[in-house]
mmCIF file of C-alpha atoms in Angstrom:
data_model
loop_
_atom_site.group_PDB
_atom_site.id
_atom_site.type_symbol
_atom_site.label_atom_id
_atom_site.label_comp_id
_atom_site.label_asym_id
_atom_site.label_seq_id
_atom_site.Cartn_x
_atom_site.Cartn_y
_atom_site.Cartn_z
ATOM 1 C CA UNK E 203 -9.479 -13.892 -36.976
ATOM 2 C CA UNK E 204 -5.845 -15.809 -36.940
ATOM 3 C CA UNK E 205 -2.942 -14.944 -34.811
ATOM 4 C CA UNK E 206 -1.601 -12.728 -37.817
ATOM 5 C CA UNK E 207 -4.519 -10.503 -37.617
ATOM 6 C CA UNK E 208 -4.681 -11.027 -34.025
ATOM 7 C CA UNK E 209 -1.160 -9.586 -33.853
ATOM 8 C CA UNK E 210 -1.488 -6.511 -36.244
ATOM 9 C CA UNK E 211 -4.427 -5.450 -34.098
ATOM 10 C CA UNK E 212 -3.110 -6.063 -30.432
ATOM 11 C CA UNK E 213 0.681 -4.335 -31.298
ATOM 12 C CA UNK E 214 1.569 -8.285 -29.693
ATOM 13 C CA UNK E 215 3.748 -10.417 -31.763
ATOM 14 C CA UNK E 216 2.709 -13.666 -32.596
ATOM 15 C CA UNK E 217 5.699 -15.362 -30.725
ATOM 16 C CA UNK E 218 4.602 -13.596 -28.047
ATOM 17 C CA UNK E 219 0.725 -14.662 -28.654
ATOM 18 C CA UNK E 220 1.642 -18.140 -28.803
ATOM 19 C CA UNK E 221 3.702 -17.803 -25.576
ATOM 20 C CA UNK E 222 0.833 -16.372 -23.492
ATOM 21 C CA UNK E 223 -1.536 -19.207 -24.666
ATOM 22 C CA UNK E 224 0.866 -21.812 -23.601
ATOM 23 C CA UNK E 225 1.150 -19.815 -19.995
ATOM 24 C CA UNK E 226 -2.636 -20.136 -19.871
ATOM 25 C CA UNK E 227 -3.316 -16.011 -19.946
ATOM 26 C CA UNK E 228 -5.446 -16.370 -23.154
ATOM 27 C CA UNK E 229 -7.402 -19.408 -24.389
ATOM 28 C CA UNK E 230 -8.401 -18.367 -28.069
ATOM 29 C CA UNK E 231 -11.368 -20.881 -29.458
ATOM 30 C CA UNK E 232 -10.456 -23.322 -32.525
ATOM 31 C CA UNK E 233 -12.526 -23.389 -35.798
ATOM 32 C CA UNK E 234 -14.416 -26.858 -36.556
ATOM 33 C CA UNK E 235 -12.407 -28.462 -39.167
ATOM 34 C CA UNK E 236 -8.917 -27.493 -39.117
ATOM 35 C CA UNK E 237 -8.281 -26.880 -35.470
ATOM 36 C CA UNK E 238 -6.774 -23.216 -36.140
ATOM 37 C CA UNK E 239 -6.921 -20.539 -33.618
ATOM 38 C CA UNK E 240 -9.993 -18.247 -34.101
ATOM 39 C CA UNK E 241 -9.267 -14.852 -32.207
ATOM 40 C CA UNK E 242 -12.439 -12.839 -30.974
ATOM 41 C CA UNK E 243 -12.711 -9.062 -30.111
ATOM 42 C CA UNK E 244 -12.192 -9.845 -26.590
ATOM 43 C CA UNK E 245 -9.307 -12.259 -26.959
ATOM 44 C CA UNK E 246 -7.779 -8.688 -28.785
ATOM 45 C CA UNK E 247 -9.039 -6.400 -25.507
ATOM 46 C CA UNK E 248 -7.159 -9.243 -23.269
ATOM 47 C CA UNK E 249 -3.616 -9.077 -25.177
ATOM 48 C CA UNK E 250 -3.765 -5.406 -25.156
ATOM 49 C CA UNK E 251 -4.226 -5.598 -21.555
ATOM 50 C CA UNK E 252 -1.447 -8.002 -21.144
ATOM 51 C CA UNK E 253 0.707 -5.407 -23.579
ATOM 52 C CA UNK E 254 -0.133 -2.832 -21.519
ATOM 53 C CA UNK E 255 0.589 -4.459 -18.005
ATOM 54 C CA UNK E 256 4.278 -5.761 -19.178
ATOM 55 C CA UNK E 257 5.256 -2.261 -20.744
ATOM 56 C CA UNK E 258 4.470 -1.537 -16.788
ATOM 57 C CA UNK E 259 7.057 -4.752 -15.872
ATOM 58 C CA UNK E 260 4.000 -6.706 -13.929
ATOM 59 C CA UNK E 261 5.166 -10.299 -13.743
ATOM 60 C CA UNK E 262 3.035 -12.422 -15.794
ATOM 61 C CA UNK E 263 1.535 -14.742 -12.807
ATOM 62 C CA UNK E 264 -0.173 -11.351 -11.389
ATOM 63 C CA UNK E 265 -1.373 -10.644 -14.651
ATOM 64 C CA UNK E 266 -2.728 -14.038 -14.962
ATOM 65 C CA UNK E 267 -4.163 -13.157 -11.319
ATOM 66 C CA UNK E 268 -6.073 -10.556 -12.434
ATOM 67 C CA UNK E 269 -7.119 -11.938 -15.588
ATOM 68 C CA UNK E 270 -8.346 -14.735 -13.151
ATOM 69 C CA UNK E 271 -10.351 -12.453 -11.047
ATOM 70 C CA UNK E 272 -8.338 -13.756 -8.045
ATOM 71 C CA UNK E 273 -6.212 -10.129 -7.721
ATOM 72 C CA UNK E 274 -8.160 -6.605 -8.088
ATOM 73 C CA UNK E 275 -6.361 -4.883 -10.865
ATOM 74 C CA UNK E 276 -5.909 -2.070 -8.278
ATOM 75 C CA UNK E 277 -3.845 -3.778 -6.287
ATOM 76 C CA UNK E 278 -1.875 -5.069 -8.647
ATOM 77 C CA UNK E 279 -1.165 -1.577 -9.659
ATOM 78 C CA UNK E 280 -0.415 -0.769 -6.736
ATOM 79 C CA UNK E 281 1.860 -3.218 -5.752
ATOM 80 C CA UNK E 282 3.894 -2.686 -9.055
ATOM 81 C CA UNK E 283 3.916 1.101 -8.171
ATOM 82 C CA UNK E 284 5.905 0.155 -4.854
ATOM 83 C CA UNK E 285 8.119 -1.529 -6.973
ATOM 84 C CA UNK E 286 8.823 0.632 -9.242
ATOM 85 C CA UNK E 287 9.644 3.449 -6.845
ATOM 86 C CA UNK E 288 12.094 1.044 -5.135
ATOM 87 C CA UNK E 289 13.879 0.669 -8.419
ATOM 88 C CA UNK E 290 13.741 4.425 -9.243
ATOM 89 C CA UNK E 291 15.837 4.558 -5.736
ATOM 90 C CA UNK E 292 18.089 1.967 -6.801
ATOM 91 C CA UNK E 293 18.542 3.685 -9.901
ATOM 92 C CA UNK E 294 19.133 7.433 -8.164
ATOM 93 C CA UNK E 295 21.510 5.613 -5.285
ATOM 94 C CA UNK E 296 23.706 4.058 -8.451
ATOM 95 C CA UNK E 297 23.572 7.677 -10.980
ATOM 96 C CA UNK E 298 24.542 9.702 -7.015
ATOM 97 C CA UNK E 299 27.911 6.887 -6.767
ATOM 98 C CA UNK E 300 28.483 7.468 -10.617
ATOM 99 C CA UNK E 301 28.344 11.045 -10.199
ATOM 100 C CA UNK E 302 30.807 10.600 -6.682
ATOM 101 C CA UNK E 303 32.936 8.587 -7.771
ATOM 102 C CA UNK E 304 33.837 10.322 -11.528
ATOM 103 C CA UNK E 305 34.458 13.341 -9.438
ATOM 104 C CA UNK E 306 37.426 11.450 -7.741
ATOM 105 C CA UNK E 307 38.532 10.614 -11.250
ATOM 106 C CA UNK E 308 39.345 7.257 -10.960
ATOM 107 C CA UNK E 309 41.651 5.390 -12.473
ATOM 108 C CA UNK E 310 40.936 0.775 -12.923
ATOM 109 C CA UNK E 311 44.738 0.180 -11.668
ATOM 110 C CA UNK E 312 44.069 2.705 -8.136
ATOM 111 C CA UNK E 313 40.906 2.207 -7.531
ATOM 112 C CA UNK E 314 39.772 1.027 -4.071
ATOM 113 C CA UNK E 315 37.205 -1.475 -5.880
ATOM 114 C CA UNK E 316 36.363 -3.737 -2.075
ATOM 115 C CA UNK E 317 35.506 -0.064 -0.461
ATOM 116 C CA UNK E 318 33.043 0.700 -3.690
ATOM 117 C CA UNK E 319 31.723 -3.085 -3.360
ATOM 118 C CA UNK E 320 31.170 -2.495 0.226
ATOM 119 C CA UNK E 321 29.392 1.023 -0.324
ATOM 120 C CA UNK E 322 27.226 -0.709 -3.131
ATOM 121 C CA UNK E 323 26.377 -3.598 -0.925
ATOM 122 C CA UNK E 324 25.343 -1.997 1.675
ATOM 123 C CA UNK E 325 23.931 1.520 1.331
ATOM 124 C CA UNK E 326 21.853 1.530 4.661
ATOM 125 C CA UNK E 327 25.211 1.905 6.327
ATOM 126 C CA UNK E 328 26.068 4.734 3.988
ATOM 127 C CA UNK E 329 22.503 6.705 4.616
ATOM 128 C CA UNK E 330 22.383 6.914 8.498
ATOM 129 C CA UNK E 331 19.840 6.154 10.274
ATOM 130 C CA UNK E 332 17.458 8.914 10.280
ATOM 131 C CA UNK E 333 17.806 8.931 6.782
ATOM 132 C CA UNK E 334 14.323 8.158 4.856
ATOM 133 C CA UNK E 335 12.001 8.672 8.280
ATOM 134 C CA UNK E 336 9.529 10.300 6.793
ATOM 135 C CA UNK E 337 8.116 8.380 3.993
ATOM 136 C CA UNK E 338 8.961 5.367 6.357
ATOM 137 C CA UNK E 339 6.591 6.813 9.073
ATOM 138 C CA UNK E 340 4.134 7.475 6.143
ATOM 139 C CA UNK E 341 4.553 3.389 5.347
ATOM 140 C CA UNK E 342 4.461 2.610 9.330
ATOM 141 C CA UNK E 343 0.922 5.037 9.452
ATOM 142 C CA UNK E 344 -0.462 3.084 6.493
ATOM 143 C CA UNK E 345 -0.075 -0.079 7.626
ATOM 144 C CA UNK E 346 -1.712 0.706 10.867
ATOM 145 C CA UNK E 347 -4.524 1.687 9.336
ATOM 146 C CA UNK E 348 -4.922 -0.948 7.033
ATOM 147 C CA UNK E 349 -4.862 -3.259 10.395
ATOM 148 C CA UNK E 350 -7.419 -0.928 12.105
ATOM 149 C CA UNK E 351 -9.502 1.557 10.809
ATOM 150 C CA UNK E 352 -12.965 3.349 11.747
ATOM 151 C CA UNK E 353 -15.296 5.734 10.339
ATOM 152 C CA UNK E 354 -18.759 7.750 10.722
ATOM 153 C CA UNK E 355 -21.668 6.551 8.292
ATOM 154 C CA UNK E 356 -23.860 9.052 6.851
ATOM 155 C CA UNK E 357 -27.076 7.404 9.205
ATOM 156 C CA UNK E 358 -27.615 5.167 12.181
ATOM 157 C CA UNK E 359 -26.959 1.194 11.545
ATOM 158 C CA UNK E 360 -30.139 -1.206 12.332
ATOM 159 C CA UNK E 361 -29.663 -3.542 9.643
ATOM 160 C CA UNK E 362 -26.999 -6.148 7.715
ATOM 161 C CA UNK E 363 -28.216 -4.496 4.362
ATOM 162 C CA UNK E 364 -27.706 -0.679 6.240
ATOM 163 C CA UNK E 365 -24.079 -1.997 7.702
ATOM 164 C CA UNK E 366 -23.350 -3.305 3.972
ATOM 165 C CA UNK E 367 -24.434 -0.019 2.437
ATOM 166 C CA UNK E 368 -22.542 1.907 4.439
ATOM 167 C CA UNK E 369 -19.261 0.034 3.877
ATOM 168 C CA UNK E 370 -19.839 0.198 0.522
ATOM 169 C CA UNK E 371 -20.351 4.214 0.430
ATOM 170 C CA UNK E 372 -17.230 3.855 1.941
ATOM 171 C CA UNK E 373 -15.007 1.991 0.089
ATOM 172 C CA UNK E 374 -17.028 4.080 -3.083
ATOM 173 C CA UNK E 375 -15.521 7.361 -1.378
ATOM 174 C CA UNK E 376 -11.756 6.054 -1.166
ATOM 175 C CA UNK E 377 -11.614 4.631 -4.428
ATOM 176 C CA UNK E 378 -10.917 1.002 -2.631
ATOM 177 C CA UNK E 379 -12.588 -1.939 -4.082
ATOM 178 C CA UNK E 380 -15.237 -3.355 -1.938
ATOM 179 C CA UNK E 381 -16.435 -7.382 -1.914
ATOM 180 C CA UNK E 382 -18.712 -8.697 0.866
ATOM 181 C CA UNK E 383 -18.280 -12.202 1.858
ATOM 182 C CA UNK E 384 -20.533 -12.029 4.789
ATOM 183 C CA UNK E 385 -23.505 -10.253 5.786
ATOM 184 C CA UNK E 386 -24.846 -9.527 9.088
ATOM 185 C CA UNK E 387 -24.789 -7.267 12.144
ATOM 186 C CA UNK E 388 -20.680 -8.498 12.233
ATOM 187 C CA UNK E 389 -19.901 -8.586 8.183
ATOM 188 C CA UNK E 390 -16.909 -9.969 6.769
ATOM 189 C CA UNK E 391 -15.589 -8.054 3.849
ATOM 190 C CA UNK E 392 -12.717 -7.448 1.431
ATOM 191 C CA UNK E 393 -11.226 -4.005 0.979
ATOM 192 C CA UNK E 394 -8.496 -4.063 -2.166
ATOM 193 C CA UNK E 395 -8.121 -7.738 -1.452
ATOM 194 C CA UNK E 396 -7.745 -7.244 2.197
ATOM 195 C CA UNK E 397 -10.148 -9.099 4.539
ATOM 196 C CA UNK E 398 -11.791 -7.603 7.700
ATOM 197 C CA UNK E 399 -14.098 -7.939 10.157
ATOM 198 C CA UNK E 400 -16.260 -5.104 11.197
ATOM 199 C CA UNK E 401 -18.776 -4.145 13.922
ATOM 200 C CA UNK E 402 -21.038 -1.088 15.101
ATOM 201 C CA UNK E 403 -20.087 0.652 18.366
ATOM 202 C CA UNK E 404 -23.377 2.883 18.776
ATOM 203 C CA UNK E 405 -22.835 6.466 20.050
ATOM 204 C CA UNK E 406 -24.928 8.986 21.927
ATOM 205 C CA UNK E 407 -25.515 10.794 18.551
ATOM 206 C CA UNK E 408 -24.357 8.627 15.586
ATOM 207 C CA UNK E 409 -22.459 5.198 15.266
ATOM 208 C CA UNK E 410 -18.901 4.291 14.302
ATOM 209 C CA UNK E 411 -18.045 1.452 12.508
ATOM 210 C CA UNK E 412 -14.972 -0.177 13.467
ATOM 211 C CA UNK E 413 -12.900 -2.465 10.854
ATOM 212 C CA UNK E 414 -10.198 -4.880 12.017
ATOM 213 C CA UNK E 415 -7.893 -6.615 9.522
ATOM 214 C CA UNK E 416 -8.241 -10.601 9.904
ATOM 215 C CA UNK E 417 -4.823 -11.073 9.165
ATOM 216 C CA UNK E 418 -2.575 -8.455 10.414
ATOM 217 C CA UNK E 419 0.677 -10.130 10.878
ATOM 218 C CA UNK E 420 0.523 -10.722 7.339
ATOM 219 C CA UNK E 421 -0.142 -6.622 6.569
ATOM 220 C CA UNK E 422 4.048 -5.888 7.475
ATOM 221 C CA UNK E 423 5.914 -2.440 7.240
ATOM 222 C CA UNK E 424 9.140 -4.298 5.796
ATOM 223 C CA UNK E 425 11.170 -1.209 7.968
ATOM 224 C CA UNK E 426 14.096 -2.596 10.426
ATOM 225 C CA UNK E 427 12.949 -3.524 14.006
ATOM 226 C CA UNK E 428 14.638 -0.669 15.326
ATOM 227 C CA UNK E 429 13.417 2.237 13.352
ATOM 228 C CA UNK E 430 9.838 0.661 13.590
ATOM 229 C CA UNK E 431 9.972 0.842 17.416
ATOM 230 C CA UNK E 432 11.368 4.144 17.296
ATOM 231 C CA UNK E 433 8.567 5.006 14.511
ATOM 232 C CA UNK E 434 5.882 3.971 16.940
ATOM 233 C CA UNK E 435 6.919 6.001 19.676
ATOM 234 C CA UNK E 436 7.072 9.332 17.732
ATOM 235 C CA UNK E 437 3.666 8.286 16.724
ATOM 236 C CA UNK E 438 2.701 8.315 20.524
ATOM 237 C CA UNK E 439 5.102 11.272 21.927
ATOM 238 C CA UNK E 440 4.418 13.784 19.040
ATOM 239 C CA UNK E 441 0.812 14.653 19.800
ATOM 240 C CA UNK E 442 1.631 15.581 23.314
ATOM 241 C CA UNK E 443 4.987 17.331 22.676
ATOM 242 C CA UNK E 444 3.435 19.950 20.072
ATOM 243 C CA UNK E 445 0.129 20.066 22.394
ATOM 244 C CA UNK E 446 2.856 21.345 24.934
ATOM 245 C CA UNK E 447 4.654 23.661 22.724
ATOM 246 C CA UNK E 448 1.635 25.240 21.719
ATOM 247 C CA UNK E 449 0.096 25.619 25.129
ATOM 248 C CA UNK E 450 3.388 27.120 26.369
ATOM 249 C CA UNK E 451 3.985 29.375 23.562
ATOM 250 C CA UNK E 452 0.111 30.738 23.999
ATOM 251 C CA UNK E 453 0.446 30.858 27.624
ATOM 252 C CA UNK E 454 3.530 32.664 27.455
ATOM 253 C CA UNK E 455 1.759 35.639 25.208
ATOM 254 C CA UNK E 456 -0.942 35.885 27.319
ATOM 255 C CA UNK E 457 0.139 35.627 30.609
ATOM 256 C CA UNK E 458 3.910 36.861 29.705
ATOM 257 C CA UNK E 459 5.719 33.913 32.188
ATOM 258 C CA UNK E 460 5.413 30.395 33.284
ATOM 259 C CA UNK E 461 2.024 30.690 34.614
ATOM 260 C CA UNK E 462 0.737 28.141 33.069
ATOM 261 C CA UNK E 463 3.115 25.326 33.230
ATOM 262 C CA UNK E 464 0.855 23.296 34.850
ATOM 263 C CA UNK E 465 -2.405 23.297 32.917
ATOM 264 C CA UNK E 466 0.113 22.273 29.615
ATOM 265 C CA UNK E 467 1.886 19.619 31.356
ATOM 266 C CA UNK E 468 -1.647 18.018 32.138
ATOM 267 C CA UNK E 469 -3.000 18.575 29.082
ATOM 268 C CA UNK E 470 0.315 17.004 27.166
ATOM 269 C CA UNK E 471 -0.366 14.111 29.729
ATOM 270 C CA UNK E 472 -4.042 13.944 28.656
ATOM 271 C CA UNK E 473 -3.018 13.639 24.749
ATOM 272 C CA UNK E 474 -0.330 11.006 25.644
ATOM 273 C CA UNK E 475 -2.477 9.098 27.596
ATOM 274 C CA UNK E 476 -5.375 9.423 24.884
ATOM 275 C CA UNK E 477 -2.777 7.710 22.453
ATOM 276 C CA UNK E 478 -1.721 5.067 24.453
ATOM 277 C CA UNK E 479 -5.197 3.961 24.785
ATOM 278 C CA UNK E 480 -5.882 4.521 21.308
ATOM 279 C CA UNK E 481 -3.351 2.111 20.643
ATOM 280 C CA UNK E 482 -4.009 -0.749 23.446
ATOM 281 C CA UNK E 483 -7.651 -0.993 23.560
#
């Protein structure tokens, strides 16, 4: 078909066609003869894709990474998620000053515009620092686990094609997409485009697979310094501290007093001590 029909039946303009060819996202075939572009049904599939992926605002070179095969289109998504919920922040932070600042009714002669600038500039100053913690701890929790992460398979592991299979089952059950680059007893694997090493640590009753990231300073929260460190050690104290308010508060009913003080400050100790090693080793 030619790029008219092409365009009536992908909703993408021919402009827009010709513009994607030159960017290299679709290479339509030429007829023998007169050289003219000869769109196939899945030249059409691939611009509707494309359509579909800019109505989302994915730049064009990840769409011409996916189309590539050299980004899952998972991740992609995913990524453009992240940025569209940073823009639907920007977007709520500007409609909350709107709404603030009309409330003040302003007038363009009085108005203190450097304060507004200032306030615009720089809203982290404006939030506090708490402000936020939760979804960043949800980011910082995440990432760890994209850097480190274990699990139970459903049977023991003797072989490379049984330590495949059970990453795959894996990957399967999250919804992640899975591509081994290296079998063995020590496989090498991709997991939504991130690459890891894994190994068996045998139990007493069933193994655990262990997966490291092969890159992890590249896998980075993008939270300050400070709230990172102070991130990580809620991670650590927060265990322990509700381990202790629980023990106390059942102690207390049962005993009615501080009996039990002791056996909840050693088994607060026990949980801290579990995450710090957790952590370190």
């Amino acid at each position: 078909m030619n790029i008219k029909q092409a365009s009536e039946q992908s909703g993408v303009s021919a402009p827009n066609i010709r513009f994607y060819e030159k960017e290299g996202l679709l290479t339509p075939a030429r007829r023998q003869g007169n050289g003219y572009r000869d769109y196939t049904a899945g030249d059409i599939r691939t611009l509707k894709l494309i359509r579909m992926l800019r109505m989302l605002d994915v730049p064009l070179p990840t769409i011409e990474a996916v189309l590539r095969g050299e980004q899952p289109l998972q991740q992609a998504l995913q990524a453009q998620q992240t940025v569209l919920e940073q823009q639907v922040a920007q977007l709520a932070a500007a409609m909350q000053f709107c709404a603030d600042l009309a409330r003040q009714a302003p007038q363009a002669e009085t108005l203190d515009v450097d304060a507004c600038l200032t306030r615009m500039e720089h809203p982290a100053t404006q939030q506090g620092f708490f402000s936020g913690w939760l979804q960043d701890y949800r980011t910082l929790a995440q990432v760890q686990h994209q850097r480190h992460f274990s699990f139970i398979p459903e049977g023991s592991i003797n072989t490379p094609q049984e330590f495949t299979a059970a990453l795959r089952a894996y990957a399967e059950e999250k919804g992640m997409l899975f591509t081994l680059t290296k079998e063995g007893m020590y496989p090498e694997f991709l997991l939504d485009g991130i690459a890891y090493k894994a190994y068996r640590n045998p139990g007493k009753y069933r193994d655990e697979i262990c997966c490291d990231a092969v890159h992890p300073e590249q896998l980075d929260t993008g939270l300050p310094l400070r709230r990172e460190k102070l991130l990580r050690f809620l991670r650590l104290a927060v265990p322990p501290v509700c381990t202790f308010a629980a023990i106390l508060a059942a102690g207390w009913v049962v005993t009615g007093g501080a009996g039990w003080l002791w056996l909840e400050v050693l088994a607060s100790a026990g949980v801290l001590l579990e995450r710090c090693l957790e952590r370190w080793l």
